[in-house]
Amino acid sequence: MNRRFVLKSAILATGVAVAAACAPMAEREPDIVDIAASNGNFNTLVAAVTAAGLVDTLKSEGPFTVFAPTDEAFAALPAGTVDNLLLPENKDQLTAILTYHVVPGAVTSDQLAGQRLSVATVNGADVHIDGRNGVKVENANVTTADIIASNGVIHVIDSVLLP
């Protein structure tokens, strides 16, 4: 057999194997973190999740329901609050706040419609959800509901929930 043919065949086979191995990654649905990171409205949330060390958790299988405050919601907190929370010495407090925004399981807005509920968060504390006129979580309004991720669902909220 010709050496060039063998070499070209090996290169082609390797390329096909690499393409096949990469195909599932390229086709996989984005998870909660991927969606938040790719959306320009969640830069503060993504920075906070990273600072709290929660990226791997929110990229895991889940499923989770995340009530995701926008950058505007974080900006509405008193001046210096976000900067203070992002300091390494405040990681526990930041983690408590962020996990208060996460509920185990994938809950869509149609499951909340017409109901008033108290739901346990990953933080351990309950949030009060009112689905009678739109959806409210504590005093935050859900402005965009049902962003489906591979590991759960995101509901965009207009203020930061504080436990």
PDB file of N, CA, C and O in Angstrom, residues 43-109:
ATOM      1  N   ASN A  43     -24.929  39.736  33.549  1.00  0.00           N
ATOM      2  CA  ASN A  43     -23.495  39.797  33.828  1.00  0.00           C
ATOM      3  C   ASN A  43     -23.211  39.787  35.327  1.00  0.00           C
ATOM      4  O   ASN A  43     -22.289  39.115  35.790  1.00  0.00           O
ATOM      5  N   THR A  44     -23.991  40.517  36.106  1.00  0.00           N
ATOM      6  CA  THR A  44     -23.778  40.562  37.550  1.00  0.00           C
ATOM      7  C   THR A  44     -24.105  39.214  38.174  1.00  0.00           C
ATOM      8  O   THR A  44     -23.367  38.729  39.037  1.00  0.00           O
ATOM      9  N   LEU A  45     -25.180  38.593  37.741  1.00  0.00           N
ATOM     10  CA  LEU A  45     -25.549  37.277  38.259  1.00  0.00           C
ATOM     11  C   LEU A  45     -24.452  36.262  37.966  1.00  0.00           C
ATOM     12  O   LEU A  45     -24.061  35.492  38.848  1.00  0.00           O
ATOM     13  N   VAL A  46     -23.931  36.263  36.759  1.00  0.00           N
ATOM     14  CA  VAL A  46     -22.874  35.318  36.392  1.00  0.00           C
ATOM     15  C   VAL A  46     -21.619  35.583  37.223  1.00  0.00           C
ATOM     16  O   VAL A  46     -20.994  34.640  37.719  1.00  0.00           O
ATOM     17  N   ALA A  47     -21.266  36.851  37.423  1.00  0.00           N
ATOM     18  CA  ALA A  47     -20.109  37.180  38.263  1.00  0.00           C
ATOM     19  C   ALA A  47     -20.329  36.703  39.696  1.00  0.00           C
ATOM     20  O   ALA A  47     -19.417  36.157  40.329  1.00  0.00           O
ATOM     21  N   ALA A  48     -21.546  36.863  40.202  1.00  0.00           N
ATOM     22  CA  ALA A  48     -21.857  36.438  41.569  1.00  0.00           C
ATOM     23  C   ALA A  48     -21.820  34.915  41.696  1.00  0.00           C
ATOM     24  O   ALA A  48     -21.273  34.381  42.664  1.00  0.00           O
ATOM     25  N   VAL A  49     -22.388  34.219  40.731  1.00  0.00           N
ATOM     26  CA  VAL A  49     -22.381  32.751  40.743  1.00  0.00           C
ATOM     27  C   VAL A  49     -20.944  32.238  40.698  1.00  0.00           C
ATOM     28  O   VAL A  49     -20.580  31.290  41.404  1.00  0.00           O
ATOM     29  N   THR A  50     -20.111  32.888  39.911  1.00  0.00           N
ATOM     30  CA  THR A  50     -18.702  32.514  39.826  1.00  0.00           C
ATOM     31  C   THR A  50     -17.998  32.776  41.156  1.00  0.00           C
ATOM     32  O   THR A  50     -17.291  31.907  41.671  1.00  0.00           O
ATOM     33  N   ALA A  51     -18.201  33.952  41.733  1.00  0.00           N
ATOM     34  CA  ALA A  51     -17.557  34.310  43.005  1.00  0.00           C
ATOM     35  C   ALA A  51     -17.996  33.382  44.135  1.00  0.00           C
ATOM     36  O   ALA A  51     -17.218  33.089  45.039  1.00  0.00           O
ATOM     37  N   ALA A  52     -19.227  32.909  44.081  1.00  0.00           N
ATOM     38  CA  ALA A  52     -19.748  32.018  45.122  1.00  0.00           C
ATOM     39  C   ALA A  52     -19.340  30.561  44.901  1.00  0.00           C
ATOM     40  O   ALA A  52     -19.599  29.706  45.741  1.00  0.00           O
ATOM     41  N   GLY A  53     -18.733  30.264  43.753  1.00  0.00           N
ATOM     42  CA  GLY A  53     -18.332  28.888  43.459  1.00  0.00           C
ATOM     43  C   GLY A  53     -19.502  27.984  43.109  1.00  0.00           C
ATOM     44  O   GLY A  53     -19.452  26.777  43.332  1.00  0.00           O
ATOM     45  N   LEU A  54     -20.549  28.556  42.529  1.00  0.00           N
ATOM     46  CA  LEU A  54     -21.758  27.790  42.212  1.00  0.00           C
ATOM     47  C   LEU A  54     -21.891  27.405  40.744  1.00  0.00           C
ATOM     48  O   LEU A  54     -22.902  26.814  40.350  1.00  0.00           O
ATOM     49  N   VAL A  55     -20.885  27.729  39.939  1.00  0.00           N
ATOM     50  CA  VAL A  55     -20.978  27.445  38.503  1.00  0.00           C
ATOM     51  C   VAL A  55     -21.173  25.950  38.258  1.00  0.00           C
ATOM     52  O   VAL A  55     -22.090  25.548  37.531  1.00  0.00           O
ATOM     53  N   ASP A  56     -20.328  25.113  38.853  1.00  0.00           N
ATOM     54  CA  ASP A  56     -20.446  23.666  38.622  1.00  0.00           C
ATOM     55  C   ASP A  56     -21.794  23.127  39.080  1.00  0.00           C
ATOM     56  O   ASP A  56     -22.385  22.267  38.423  1.00  0.00           O
ATOM     57  N   THR A  57     -22.294  23.631  40.185  1.00  0.00           N
ATOM     58  CA  THR A  57     -23.599  23.194  40.682  1.00  0.00           C
ATOM     59  C   THR A  57     -24.687  23.529  39.672  1.00  0.00           C
ATOM     60  O   THR A  57     -25.528  22.681  39.345  1.00  0.00           O
ATOM     61  N   LEU A  58     -24.681  24.769  39.160  1.00  0.00           N
ATOM     62  CA  LEU A  58     -25.730  25.188  38.225  1.00  0.00           C
ATOM     63  C   LEU A  58     -25.511  24.665  36.807  1.00  0.00           C
ATOM     64  O   LEU A  58     -26.368  24.845  35.948  1.00  0.00           O
ATOM     65  N   LYS A  59     -24.377  24.018  36.570  1.00  0.00           N
ATOM     66  CA  LYS A  59     -24.152  23.342  35.303  1.00  0.00           C
ATOM     67  C   LYS A  59     -24.442  21.838  35.439  1.00  0.00           C
ATOM     68  O   LYS A  59     -24.426  21.122  34.463  1.00  0.00           O
ATOM     69  N   SER A  60     -24.704  21.379  36.662  1.00  0.00           N
ATOM     70  CA  SER A  60     -24.951  19.961  36.885  1.00  0.00           C
ATOM     71  C   SER A  60     -26.334  19.573  36.351  1.00  0.00           C
ATOM     72  O   SER A  60     -27.101  20.418  35.900  1.00  0.00           O
ATOM     73  N   GLU A  61     -26.639  18.303  36.476  1.00  0.00           N
ATOM     74  CA  GLU A  61     -27.857  17.747  35.886  1.00  0.00           C
ATOM     75  C   GLU A  61     -29.138  18.400  36.393  1.00  0.00           C
ATOM     76  O   GLU A  61     -30.101  18.557  35.667  1.00  0.00           O
ATOM     77  N   GLY A  62     -29.169  18.769  37.657  1.00  0.00           N
ATOM     78  CA  GLY A  62     -30.382  19.389  38.190  1.00  0.00           C
ATOM     79  C   GLY A  62     -31.514  18.395  38.273  1.00  0.00           C
ATOM     80  O   GLY A  62     -31.285  17.248  38.619  1.00  0.00           O
ATOM     81  N   PRO A  63     -32.727  18.779  37.940  1.00  0.00           N
ATOM     82  CA  PRO A  63     -33.107  20.079  37.385  1.00  0.00           C
ATOM     83  C   PRO A  63     -33.291  21.137  38.476  1.00  0.00           C
ATOM     84  O   PRO A  63     -33.526  20.822  39.633  1.00  0.00           O
ATOM     85  N   PHE A  64     -33.170  22.390  38.051  1.00  0.00           N
ATOM     86  CA  PHE A  64     -33.324  23.547  38.915  1.00  0.00           C
ATOM     87  C   PHE A  64     -34.293  24.535  38.283  1.00  0.00           C
ATOM     88  O   PHE A  64     -34.402  24.611  37.066  1.00  0.00           O
ATOM     89  N   THR A  65     -34.925  25.321  39.131  1.00  0.00           N
ATOM     90  CA  THR A  65     -35.652  26.500  38.682  1.00  0.00           C
ATOM     91  C   THR A  65     -34.917  27.677  39.281  1.00  0.00           C
ATOM     92  O   THR A  65     -34.702  27.733  40.498  1.00  0.00           O
ATOM     93  N   VAL A  66     -34.468  28.590  38.425  1.00  0.00           N
ATOM     94  CA  VAL A  66     -33.723  29.763  38.882  1.00  0.00           C
ATOM     95  C   VAL A  66     -34.548  31.012  38.621  1.00  0.00           C
ATOM     96  O   VAL A  66     -34.994  31.250  37.500  1.00  0.00           O
ATOM     97  N   PHE A  67     -34.746  31.781  39.681  1.00  0.00           N
ATOM     98  CA  PHE A  67     -35.360  33.096  39.563  1.00  0.00           C
ATOM     99  C   PHE A  67     -34.180  34.055  39.411  1.00  0.00           C
ATOM    100  O   PHE A  67     -33.480  34.343  40.387  1.00  0.00           O
ATOM    101  N   ALA A  68     -33.934  34.483  38.179  1.00  0.00           N
ATOM    102  CA  ALA A  68     -32.702  35.185  37.820  1.00  0.00           C
ATOM    103  C   ALA A  68     -32.871  36.699  37.779  1.00  0.00           C
ATOM    104  O   ALA A  68     -33.538  37.226  36.885  1.00  0.00           O
ATOM    105  N   PRO A  69     -32.265  37.409  38.741  1.00  0.00           N
ATOM    106  CA  PRO A  69     -32.321  38.875  38.707  1.00  0.00           C
ATOM    107  C   PRO A  69     -31.448  39.422  37.577  1.00  0.00           C
ATOM    108  O   PRO A  69     -30.348  38.910  37.330  1.00  0.00           O
ATOM    109  N   THR A  70     -31.927  40.445  36.929  1.00  0.00           N
ATOM    110  CA  THR A  70     -31.180  41.094  35.861  1.00  0.00           C
ATOM    111  C   THR A  70     -30.100  42.000  36.447  1.00  0.00           C
ATOM    112  O   THR A  70     -30.078  42.272  37.657  1.00  0.00           O
ATOM    113  N   ASP A  71     -29.237  42.513  35.574  1.00  0.00           N
ATOM    114  CA  ASP A  71     -28.234  43.495  35.998  1.00  0.00           C
ATOM    115  C   ASP A  71     -28.919  44.719  36.601  1.00  0.00           C
ATOM    116  O   ASP A  71     -28.450  45.277  37.598  1.00  0.00           O
ATOM    117  N   GLU A  72     -30.049  45.128  36.029  1.00  0.00           N
ATOM    118  CA  GLU A  72     -30.806  46.270  36.572  1.00  0.00           C
ATOM    119  C   GLU A  72     -31.296  45.989  37.985  1.00  0.00           C
ATOM    120  O   GLU A  72     -31.316  46.879  38.830  1.00  0.00           O
ATOM    121  N   ALA A  73     -31.709  44.746  38.244  1.00  0.00           N
ATOM    122  CA  ALA A  73     -32.170  44.382  39.583  1.00  0.00           C
ATOM    123  C   ALA A  73     -31.028  44.503  40.588  1.00  0.00           C
ATOM    124  O   ALA A  73     -31.207  45.031  41.691  1.00  0.00           O
ATOM    125  N   PHE A  74     -29.848  44.037  40.216  1.00  0.00           N
ATOM    126  CA  PHE A  74     -28.685  44.165  41.106  1.00  0.00           C
ATOM    127  C   PHE A  74     -28.309  45.633  41.290  1.00  0.00           C
ATOM    128  O   PHE A  74     -27.937  46.046  42.388  1.00  0.00           O
ATOM    129  N   ALA A  75     -28.415  46.417  40.224  1.00  0.00           N
ATOM    130  CA  ALA A  75     -28.067  47.846  40.300  1.00  0.00           C
ATOM    131  C   ALA A  75     -29.008  48.606  41.229  1.00  0.00           C
ATOM    132  O   ALA A  75     -28.638  49.654  41.770  1.00  0.00           O
ATOM    133  N   ALA A  76     -30.216  48.097  41.441  1.00  0.00           N
ATOM    134  CA  ALA A  76     -31.184  48.758  42.316  1.00  0.00           C
ATOM    135  C   ALA A  76     -30.882  48.548  43.806  1.00  0.00           C
ATOM    136  O   ALA A  76     -31.472  49.212  44.655  1.00  0.00           O
ATOM    137  N   LEU A  77     -29.962  47.637  44.120  1.00  0.00           N
ATOM    138  CA  LEU A  77     -29.560  47.449  45.518  1.00  0.00           C
ATOM    139  C   LEU A  77     -28.802  48.690  45.983  1.00  0.00           C
ATOM    140  O   LEU A  77     -28.259  49.436  45.163  1.00  0.00           O
ATOM    141  N   PRO A  78     -28.744  48.920  47.286  1.00  0.00           N
ATOM    142  CA  PRO A  78     -27.992  50.090  47.778  1.00  0.00           C
ATOM    143  C   PRO A  78     -26.556  50.102  47.244  1.00  0.00           C
ATOM    144  O   PRO A  78     -25.947  49.044  47.062  1.00  0.00           O
ATOM    145  N   ALA A  79     -26.049  51.296  47.013  1.00  0.00           N
ATOM    146  CA  ALA A  79     -24.699  51.469  46.461  1.00  0.00           C
ATOM    147  C   ALA A  79     -23.679  50.663  47.270  1.00  0.00           C
ATOM    148  O   ALA A  79     -23.711  50.673  48.499  1.00  0.00           O
ATOM    149  N   GLY A  80     -22.817  49.957  46.569  1.00  0.00           N
ATOM    150  CA  GLY A  80     -21.745  49.194  47.199  1.00  0.00           C
ATOM    151  C   GLY A  80     -22.126  47.786  47.622  1.00  0.00           C
ATOM    152  O   GLY A  80     -21.252  46.983  47.961  1.00  0.00           O
ATOM    153  N   THR A  81     -23.414  47.460  47.600  1.00  0.00           N
ATOM    154  CA  THR A  81     -23.860  46.139  48.066  1.00  0.00           C
ATOM    155  C   THR A  81     -23.254  45.017  47.237  1.00  0.00           C
ATOM    156  O   THR A  81     -22.712  44.055  47.791  1.00  0.00           O
ATOM    157  N   VAL A  82     -23.355  45.116  45.920  1.00  0.00           N
ATOM    158  CA  VAL A  82     -22.850  44.045  45.053  1.00  0.00           C
ATOM    159  C   VAL A  82     -21.342  43.910  45.213  1.00  0.00           C
ATOM    160  O   VAL A  82     -20.834  42.791  45.387  1.00  0.00           O
ATOM    161  N   ASP A  83     -20.619  45.023  45.180  1.00  0.00           N
ATOM    162  CA  ASP A  83     -19.159  44.972  45.339  1.00  0.00           C
ATOM    163  C   ASP A  83     -18.786  44.312  46.656  1.00  0.00           C
ATOM    164  O   ASP A  83     -17.854  43.504  46.717  1.00  0.00           O
ATOM    165  N   ASN A  84     -19.511  44.647  47.705  1.00  0.00           N
ATOM    166  CA  ASN A  84     -19.252  44.071  49.020  1.00  0.00           C
ATOM    167  C   ASN A  84     -19.516  42.564  49.032  1.00  0.00           C
ATOM    168  O   ASN A  84     -18.736  41.786  49.578  1.00  0.00           O
ATOM    169  N   LEU A  85     -20.625  42.140  48.409  1.00  0.00           N
ATOM    170  CA  LEU A  85     -20.962  40.718  48.371  1.00  0.00           C
ATOM    171  C   LEU A  85     -19.953  39.900  47.573  1.00  0.00           C
ATOM    172  O   LEU A  85     -19.751  38.715  47.851  1.00  0.00           O
ATOM    173  N   LEU A  86     -19.326  40.532  46.580  1.00  0.00           N
ATOM    174  CA  LEU A  86     -18.374  39.807  45.733  1.00  0.00           C
ATOM    175  C   LEU A  86     -17.004  39.628  46.387  1.00  0.00           C
ATOM    176  O   LEU A  86     -16.159  38.908  45.859  1.00  0.00           O
ATOM    177  N   LEU A  87     -16.789  40.236  47.538  1.00  0.00           N
ATOM    178  CA  LEU A  87     -15.520  40.070  48.253  1.00  0.00           C
ATOM    179  C   LEU A  87     -15.412  38.639  48.779  1.00  0.00           C
ATOM    180  O   LEU A  87     -16.403  38.066  49.256  1.00  0.00           O
ATOM    181  N   PRO A  88     -14.213  38.039  48.706  1.00  0.00           N
ATOM    182  CA  PRO A  88     -14.039  36.645  49.160  1.00  0.00           C
ATOM    183  C   PRO A  88     -14.524  36.396  50.588  1.00  0.00           C
ATOM    184  O   PRO A  88     -15.077  35.339  50.889  1.00  0.00           O
ATOM    185  N   GLU A  89     -14.351  37.369  51.472  1.00  0.00           N
ATOM    186  CA  GLU A  89     -14.766  37.162  52.869  1.00  0.00           C
ATOM    187  C   GLU A  89     -16.286  37.130  53.036  1.00  0.00           C
ATOM    188  O   GLU A  89     -16.785  36.759  54.104  1.00  0.00           O
ATOM    189  N   ASN A  90     -17.032  37.498  51.995  1.00  0.00           N
ATOM    190  CA  ASN A  90     -18.501  37.482  52.064  1.00  0.00           C
ATOM    191  C   ASN A  90     -19.117  36.366  51.224  1.00  0.00           C
ATOM    192  O   ASN A  90     -20.308  36.393  50.912  1.00  0.00           O
ATOM    193  N   LYS A  91     -18.300  35.373  50.887  1.00  0.00           N
ATOM    194  CA  LYS A  91     -18.755  34.281  50.029  1.00  0.00           C
ATOM    195  C   LYS A  91     -19.964  33.543  50.619  1.00  0.00           C
ATOM    196  O   LYS A  91     -20.894  33.204  49.894  1.00  0.00           O
ATOM    197  N   ASP A  92     -19.972  33.303  51.932  1.00  0.00           N
ATOM    198  CA  ASP A  92     -21.100  32.588  52.548  1.00  0.00           C
ATOM    199  C   ASP A  92     -22.397  33.377  52.416  1.00  0.00           C
ATOM    200  O   ASP A  92     -23.449  32.805  52.126  1.00  0.00           O
ATOM    201  N   GLN A  93     -22.330  34.676  52.637  1.00  0.00           N
ATOM    202  CA  GLN A  93     -23.520  35.525  52.511  1.00  0.00           C
ATOM    203  C   GLN A  93     -23.998  35.552  51.061  1.00  0.00           C
ATOM    204  O   GLN A  93     -25.197  35.450  50.790  1.00  0.00           O
ATOM    205  N   LEU A  94     -23.059  35.673  50.118  1.00  0.00           N
ATOM    206  CA  LEU A  94     -23.400  35.672  48.695  1.00  0.00           C
ATOM    207  C   LEU A  94     -24.042  34.344  48.304  1.00  0.00           C
ATOM    208  O   LEU A  94     -25.069  34.318  47.609  1.00  0.00           O
ATOM    209  N   THR A  95     -23.474  33.256  48.771  1.00  0.00           N
ATOM    210  CA  THR A  95     -24.023  31.928  48.475  1.00  0.00           C
ATOM    211  C   THR A  95     -25.445  31.798  49.023  1.00  0.00           C
ATOM    212  O   THR A  95     -26.334  31.275  48.335  1.00  0.00           O
ATOM    213  N   ALA A  96     -25.672  32.293  50.226  1.00  0.00           N
ATOM    214  CA  ALA A  96     -27.017  32.231  50.823  1.00  0.00           C
ATOM    215  C   ALA A  96     -28.024  33.005  49.976  1.00  0.00           C
ATOM    216  O   ALA A  96     -29.145  32.534  49.751  1.00  0.00           O
ATOM    217  N   ILE A  97     -27.623  34.166  49.488  1.00  0.00           N
ATOM    218  CA  ILE A  97     -28.528  34.976  48.656  1.00  0.00           C
ATOM    219  C   ILE A  97     -28.796  34.280  47.327  1.00  0.00           C
ATOM    220  O   ILE A  97     -29.951  34.168  46.893  1.00  0.00           O
ATOM    221  N   LEU A  98     -27.754  33.796  46.682  1.00  0.00           N
ATOM    222  CA  LEU A  98     -27.929  33.163  45.368  1.00  0.00           C
ATOM    223  C   LEU A  98     -28.746  31.880  45.462  1.00  0.00           C
ATOM    224  O   LEU A  98     -29.613  31.630  44.612  1.00  0.00           O
ATOM    225  N   THR A  99     -28.500  31.064  46.470  1.00  0.00           N
ATOM    226  CA  THR A  99     -29.248  29.810  46.582  1.00  0.00           C
ATOM    227  C   THR A  99     -30.702  30.046  46.993  1.00  0.00           C
ATOM    228  O   THR A  99     -31.540  29.154  46.831  1.00  0.00           O
ATOM    229  N   TYR A 100     -31.001  31.240  47.482  1.00  0.00           N
ATOM    230  CA  TYR A 100     -32.378  31.629  47.767  1.00  0.00           C
ATOM    231  C   TYR A 100     -33.156  31.878  46.465  1.00  0.00           C
ATOM    232  O   TYR A 100     -34.378  31.919  46.472  1.00  0.00           O
ATOM    233  N   HIS A 101     -32.446  32.010  45.367  1.00  0.00           N
ATOM    234  CA  HIS A 101     -33.053  32.210  44.048  1.00  0.00           C
ATOM    235  C   HIS A 101     -33.261  30.903  43.291  1.00  0.00           C
ATOM    236  O   HIS A 101     -33.702  30.910  42.146  1.00  0.00           O
ATOM    237  N   VAL A 102     -32.917  29.769  43.915  1.00  0.00           N
ATOM    238  CA  VAL A 102     -32.949  28.476  43.224  1.00  0.00           C
ATOM    239  C   VAL A 102     -33.879  27.516  43.962  1.00  0.00           C
ATOM    240  O   VAL A 102     -33.788  27.342  45.177  1.00  0.00           O
ATOM    241  N   VAL A 103     -34.759  26.883  43.179  1.00  0.00           N
ATOM    242  CA  VAL A 103     -35.686  25.894  43.700  1.00  0.00           C
ATOM    243  C   VAL A 103     -35.363  24.564  43.018  1.00  0.00           C
ATOM    244  O   VAL A 103     -35.163  24.530  41.805  1.00  0.00           O
ATOM    245  N   PRO A 104     -35.302  23.470  43.795  1.00  0.00           N
ATOM    246  CA  PRO A 104     -35.085  22.170  43.155  1.00  0.00           C
ATOM    247  C   PRO A 104     -36.240  21.820  42.224  1.00  0.00           C
ATOM    248  O   PRO A 104     -37.395  22.117  42.522  1.00  0.00           O
ATOM    249  N   GLY A 105     -35.924  21.194  41.101  1.00  0.00           N
ATOM    250  CA  GLY A 105     -36.936  20.793  40.137  1.00  0.00           C
ATOM    251  C   GLY A 105     -37.136  21.860  39.074  1.00  0.00           C
ATOM    252  O   GLY A 105     -36.729  23.004  39.240  1.00  0.00           O
ATOM    253  N   ALA A 106     -37.738  21.463  37.981  1.00  0.00           N
ATOM    254  CA  ALA A 106     -38.034  22.384  36.885  1.00  0.00           C
ATOM    255  C   ALA A 106     -39.501  22.778  36.969  1.00  0.00           C
ATOM    256  O   ALA A 106     -40.381  21.960  36.716  1.00  0.00           O
ATOM    257  N   VAL A 107     -39.743  24.028  37.359  1.00  0.00           N
ATOM    258  CA  VAL A 107     -41.109  24.515  37.534  1.00  0.00           C
ATOM    259  C   VAL A 107     -41.388  25.595  36.492  1.00  0.00           C
ATOM    260  O   VAL A 107     -40.716  26.621  36.465  1.00  0.00           O
ATOM    261  N   THR A 108     -42.374  25.361  35.663  1.00  0.00           N
ATOM    262  CA  THR A 108     -42.738  26.334  34.634  1.00  0.00           C
ATOM    263  C   THR A 108     -43.891  27.205  35.128  1.00  0.00           C
ATOM    264  O   THR A 108     -44.587  26.858  36.084  1.00  0.00           O
ATOM    265  N   SER A 109     -44.084  28.325  34.459  1.00  0.00           N
ATOM    266  CA  SER A 109     -45.095  29.287  34.898  1.00  0.00           C
ATOM    267  C   SER A 109     -46.510  28.707  34.873  1.00  0.00           C
ATOM    268  O   SER A 109     -47.339  29.063  35.707  1.00  0.00           O
TER     269      SER A 109
END
